[in-house]
Short mmCIF file of C-alpha atoms in Angstrom, two decimals:
data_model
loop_
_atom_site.label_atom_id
_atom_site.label_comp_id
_atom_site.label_asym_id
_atom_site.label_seq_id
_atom_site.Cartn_x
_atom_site.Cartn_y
_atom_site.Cartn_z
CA UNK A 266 0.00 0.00 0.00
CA UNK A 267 0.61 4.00 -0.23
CA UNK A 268 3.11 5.20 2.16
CA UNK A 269 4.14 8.23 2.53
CA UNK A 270 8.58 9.47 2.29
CA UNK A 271 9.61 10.54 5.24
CA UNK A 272 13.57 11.83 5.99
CA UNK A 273 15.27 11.54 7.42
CA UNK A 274 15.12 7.36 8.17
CA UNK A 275 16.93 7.77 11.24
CA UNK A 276 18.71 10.66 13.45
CA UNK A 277 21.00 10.62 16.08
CA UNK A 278 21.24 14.05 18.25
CA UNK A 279 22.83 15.66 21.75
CA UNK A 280 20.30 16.74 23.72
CA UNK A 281 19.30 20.70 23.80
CA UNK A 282 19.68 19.95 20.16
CA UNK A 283 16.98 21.26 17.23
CA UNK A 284 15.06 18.80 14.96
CA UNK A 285 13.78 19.15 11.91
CA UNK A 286 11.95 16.37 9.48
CA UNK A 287 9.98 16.22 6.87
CA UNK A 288 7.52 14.13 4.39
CA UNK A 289 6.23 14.12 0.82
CA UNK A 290 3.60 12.76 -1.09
CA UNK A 291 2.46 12.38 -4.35
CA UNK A 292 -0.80 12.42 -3.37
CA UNK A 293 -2.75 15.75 -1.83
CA UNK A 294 -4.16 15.76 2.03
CA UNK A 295 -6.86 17.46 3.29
CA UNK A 296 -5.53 16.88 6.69
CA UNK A 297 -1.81 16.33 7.73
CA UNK A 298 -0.85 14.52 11.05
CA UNK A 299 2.24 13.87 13.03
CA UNK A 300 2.19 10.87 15.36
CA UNK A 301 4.94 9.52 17.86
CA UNK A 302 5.31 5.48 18.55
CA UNK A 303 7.58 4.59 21.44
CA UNK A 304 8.24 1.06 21.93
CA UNK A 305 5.66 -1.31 22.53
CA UNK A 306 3.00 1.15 22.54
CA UNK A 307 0.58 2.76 19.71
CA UNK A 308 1.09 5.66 17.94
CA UNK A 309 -0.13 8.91 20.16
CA UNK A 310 -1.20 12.35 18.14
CA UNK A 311 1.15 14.89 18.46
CA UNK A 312 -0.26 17.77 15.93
CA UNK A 313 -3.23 18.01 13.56
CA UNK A 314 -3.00 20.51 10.65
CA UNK A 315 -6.02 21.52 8.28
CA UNK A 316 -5.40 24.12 5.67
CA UNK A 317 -2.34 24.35 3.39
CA UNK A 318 -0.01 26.74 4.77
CA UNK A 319 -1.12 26.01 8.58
CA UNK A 320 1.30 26.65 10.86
CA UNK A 321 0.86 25.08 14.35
CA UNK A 322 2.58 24.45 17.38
CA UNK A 323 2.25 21.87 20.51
CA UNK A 324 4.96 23.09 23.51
CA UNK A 325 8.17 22.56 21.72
CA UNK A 326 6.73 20.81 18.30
CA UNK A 327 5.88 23.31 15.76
CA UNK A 328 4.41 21.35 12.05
CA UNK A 329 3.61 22.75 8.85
CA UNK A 330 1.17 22.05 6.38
CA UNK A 331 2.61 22.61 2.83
CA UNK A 332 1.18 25.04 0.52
CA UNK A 333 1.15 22.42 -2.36
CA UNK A 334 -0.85 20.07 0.53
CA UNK A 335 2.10 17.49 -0.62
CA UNK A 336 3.97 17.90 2.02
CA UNK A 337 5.01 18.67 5.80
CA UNK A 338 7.18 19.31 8.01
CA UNK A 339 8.46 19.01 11.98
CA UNK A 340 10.46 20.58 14.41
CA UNK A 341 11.52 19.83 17.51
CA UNK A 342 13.44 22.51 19.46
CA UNK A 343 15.47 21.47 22.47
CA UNK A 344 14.87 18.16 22.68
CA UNK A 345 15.17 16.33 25.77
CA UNK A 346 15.69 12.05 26.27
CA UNK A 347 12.01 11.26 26.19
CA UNK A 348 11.57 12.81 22.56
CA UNK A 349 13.26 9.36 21.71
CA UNK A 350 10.48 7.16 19.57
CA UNK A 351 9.69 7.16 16.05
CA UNK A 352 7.95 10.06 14.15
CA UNK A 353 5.24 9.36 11.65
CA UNK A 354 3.51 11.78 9.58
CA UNK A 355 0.23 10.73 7.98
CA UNK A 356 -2.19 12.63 5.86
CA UNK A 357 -5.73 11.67 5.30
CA UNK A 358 -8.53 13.26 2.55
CA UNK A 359 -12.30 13.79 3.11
CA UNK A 360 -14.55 10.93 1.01
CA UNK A 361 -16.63 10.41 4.35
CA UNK A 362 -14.09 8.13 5.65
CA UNK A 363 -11.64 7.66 7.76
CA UNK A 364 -8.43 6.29 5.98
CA UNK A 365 -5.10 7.56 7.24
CA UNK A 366 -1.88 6.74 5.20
CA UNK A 367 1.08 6.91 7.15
CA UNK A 368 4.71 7.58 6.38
CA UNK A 369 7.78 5.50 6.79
CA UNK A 370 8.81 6.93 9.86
CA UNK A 371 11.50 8.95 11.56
CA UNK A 372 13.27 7.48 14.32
CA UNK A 373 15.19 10.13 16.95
CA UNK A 374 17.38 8.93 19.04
CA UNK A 375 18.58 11.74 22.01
CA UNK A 376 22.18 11.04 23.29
CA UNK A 377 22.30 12.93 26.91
CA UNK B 107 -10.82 7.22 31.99
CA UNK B 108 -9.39 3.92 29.15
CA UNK B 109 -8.24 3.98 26.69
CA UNK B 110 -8.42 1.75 23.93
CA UNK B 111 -7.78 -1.58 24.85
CA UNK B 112 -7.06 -4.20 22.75
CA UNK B 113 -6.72 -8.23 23.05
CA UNK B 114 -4.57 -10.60 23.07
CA UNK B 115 -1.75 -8.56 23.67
CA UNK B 116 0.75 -11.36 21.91
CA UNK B 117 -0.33 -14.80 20.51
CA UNK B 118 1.43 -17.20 18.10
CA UNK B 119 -0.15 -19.25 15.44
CA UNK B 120 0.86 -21.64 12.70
CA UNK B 121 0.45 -21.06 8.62
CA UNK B 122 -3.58 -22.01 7.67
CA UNK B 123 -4.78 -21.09 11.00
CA UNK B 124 -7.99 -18.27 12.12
CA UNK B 125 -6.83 -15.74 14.33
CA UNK B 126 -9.37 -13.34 16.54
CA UNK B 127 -8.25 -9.74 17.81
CA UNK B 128 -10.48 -7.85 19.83
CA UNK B 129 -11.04 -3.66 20.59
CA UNK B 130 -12.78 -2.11 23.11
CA UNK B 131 -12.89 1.71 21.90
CA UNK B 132 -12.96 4.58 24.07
CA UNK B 133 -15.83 5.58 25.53
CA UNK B 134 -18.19 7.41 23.59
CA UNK B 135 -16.17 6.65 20.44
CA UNK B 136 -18.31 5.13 17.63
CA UNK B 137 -15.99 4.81 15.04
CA UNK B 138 -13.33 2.02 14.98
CA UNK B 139 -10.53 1.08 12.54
CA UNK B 140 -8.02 -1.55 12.25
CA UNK B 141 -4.29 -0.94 10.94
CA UNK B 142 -1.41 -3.80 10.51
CA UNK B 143 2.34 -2.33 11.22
CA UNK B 144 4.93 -4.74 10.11
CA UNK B 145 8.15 -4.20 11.77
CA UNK B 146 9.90 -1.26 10.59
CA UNK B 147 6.97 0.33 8.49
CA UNK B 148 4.03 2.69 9.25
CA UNK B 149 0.86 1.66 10.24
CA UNK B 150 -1.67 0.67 7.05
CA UNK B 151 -4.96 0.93 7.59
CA UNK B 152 -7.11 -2.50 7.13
CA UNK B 153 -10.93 -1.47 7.92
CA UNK B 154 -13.05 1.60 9.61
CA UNK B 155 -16.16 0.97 11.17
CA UNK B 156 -18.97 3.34 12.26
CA UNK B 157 -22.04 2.38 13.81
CA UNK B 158 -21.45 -1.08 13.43
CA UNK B 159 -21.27 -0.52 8.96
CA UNK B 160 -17.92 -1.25 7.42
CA UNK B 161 -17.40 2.72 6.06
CA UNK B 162 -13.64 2.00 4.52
CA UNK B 163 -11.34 -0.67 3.50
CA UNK B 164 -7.71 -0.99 2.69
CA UNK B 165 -5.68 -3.29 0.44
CA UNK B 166 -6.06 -6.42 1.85
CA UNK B 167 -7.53 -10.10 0.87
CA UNK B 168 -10.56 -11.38 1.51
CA UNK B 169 -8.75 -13.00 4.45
CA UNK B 170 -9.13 -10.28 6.32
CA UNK B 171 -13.33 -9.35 8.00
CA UNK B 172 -13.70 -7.46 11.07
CA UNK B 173 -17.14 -6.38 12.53
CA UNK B 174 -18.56 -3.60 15.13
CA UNK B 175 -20.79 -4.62 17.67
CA UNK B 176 -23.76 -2.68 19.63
CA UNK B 177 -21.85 -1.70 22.04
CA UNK B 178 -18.55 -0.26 19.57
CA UNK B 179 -16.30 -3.03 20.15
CA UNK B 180 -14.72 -4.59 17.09
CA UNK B 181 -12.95 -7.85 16.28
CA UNK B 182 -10.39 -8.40 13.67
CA UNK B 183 -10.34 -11.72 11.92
CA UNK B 184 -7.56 -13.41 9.73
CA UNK B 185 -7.98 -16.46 8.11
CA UNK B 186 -5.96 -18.74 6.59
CA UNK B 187 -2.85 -17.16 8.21
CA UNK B 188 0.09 -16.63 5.80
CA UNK B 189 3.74 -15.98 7.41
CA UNK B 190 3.88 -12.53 6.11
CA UNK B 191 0.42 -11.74 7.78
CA UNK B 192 2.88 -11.50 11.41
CA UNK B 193 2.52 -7.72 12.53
CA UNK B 194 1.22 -5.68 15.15
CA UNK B 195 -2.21 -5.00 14.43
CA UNK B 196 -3.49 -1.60 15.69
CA UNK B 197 -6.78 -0.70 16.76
CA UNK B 198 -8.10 2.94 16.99
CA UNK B 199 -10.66 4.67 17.90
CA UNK B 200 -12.46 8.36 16.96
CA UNK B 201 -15.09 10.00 18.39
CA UNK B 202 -15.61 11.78 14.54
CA UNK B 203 -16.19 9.39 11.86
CA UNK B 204 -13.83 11.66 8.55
CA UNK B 205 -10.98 12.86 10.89
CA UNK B 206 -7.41 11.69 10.91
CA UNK B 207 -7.22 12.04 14.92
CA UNK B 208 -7.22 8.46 16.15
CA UNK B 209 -6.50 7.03 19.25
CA UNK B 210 -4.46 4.02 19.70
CA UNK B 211 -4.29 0.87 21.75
CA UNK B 212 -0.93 -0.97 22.27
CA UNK B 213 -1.67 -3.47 19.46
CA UNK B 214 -1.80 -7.41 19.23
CA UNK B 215 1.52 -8.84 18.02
CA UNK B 216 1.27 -11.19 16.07
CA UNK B 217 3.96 -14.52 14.87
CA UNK B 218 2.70 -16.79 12.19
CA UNK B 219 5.02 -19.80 12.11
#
């Protein structure tokens, strides 16, 4: 099935340290997501974007929905050790349903 | 107040074999839908249920039914259980039927052998 590209695959930073990743589809969202998965667990919403060109922050996450609604982004600024997990971005269109396609996933690991 | 709770948490069955998974959404969330994450990939999204009528379905066999009961549970059923059918299977649940905020349970895991 569809997934969505998501980079980068993997990223190892200090902690205090910025973060920044992104994800592209071919396809256009009416919605864009961002969830977090830590180990063992299901994926928990972080942010929730609705019109291209959204801007929208959640503490220290701030997400962005692309103006082309082919895209997003997410930042991270200072992280800390429990940002560790992996970061999906998912974008779902209206049809009176609820499918979600997820991306391929981030994974952030936070060296102390 | 739950969350979404989801049964077994791991089981293990051989190639041919049924396999059952079981939801319990939150409460006073009507719509339910399944996803299988095979290790190292995102979530893909199998069924949604609302008000106990199948509303959306993914790219999977025949194999695959689920249902919604009365009271907004679901169950998940495989049959004939391939090997690459092993995954954690994700139930969600929303309290709006076309939005992309779901809530997850921890998942079933699993192992065909």
């Amino acid at each position: 099935g569809q997934q969505l590209n998501q980079s980068p695959q993997s990223m190892f930073i200090q902690e205090g340290e910025d973060v920044s990743m992104n994800c592209t589809s071919s396809s256009i969202f009416n919605t864009w997501l961002w969830y977090k998965q830590d180990p063992g667990e299901g994926p928990v919403l972080l942010i929730a974007l609705y019109k291209a060109g959204e801007l929208t922050s959640n503490g220290r996450l701030t997400a962005q929905f692309g103006i082309t609604r082919k895209d997003s982004f997410l930042n991270i600024s200072a992280s800390i050790p429990s940002d560790v997990g992996i970061y999906f971005c998912a974008g779902q269109s209206s049809g009176g349903y609820q499918k979600v396609t997820f991306g391929t996933g981030t994974k952030l690991q936070v060296i102390p | 107040d739950a969350g979404v709770t989801q049964s077994p948490t791991h089981l293990i069955k051989t190639r041919g074999q049924q396999v059952t998974l079981r939801c319990s959404p939150i409460s006073g969330h009507k719509s339910v839908s399944w996803y299988q994450q095979v290790l190292g990939q995102g979530p893909q999204f199998i069924f949604q249920y609302y008000e106990k009528e199948e509303r959306g379905r993914g790219n999977f066999p025949d194999r695959f039914s689920a249902r919604q009961f009365p009271n907004y549970s679901s169950e998940l059923n495989v049959n004939a259980l391939l090997l690459g059918d092993s995954a954690l299977y994700l139930c969600a649940s929303s309290f709006f039927t076309d939005t992309g905020e779901l809530f997850f349970g921890e998942g079933s895991r699993l192992t065909v052998l």
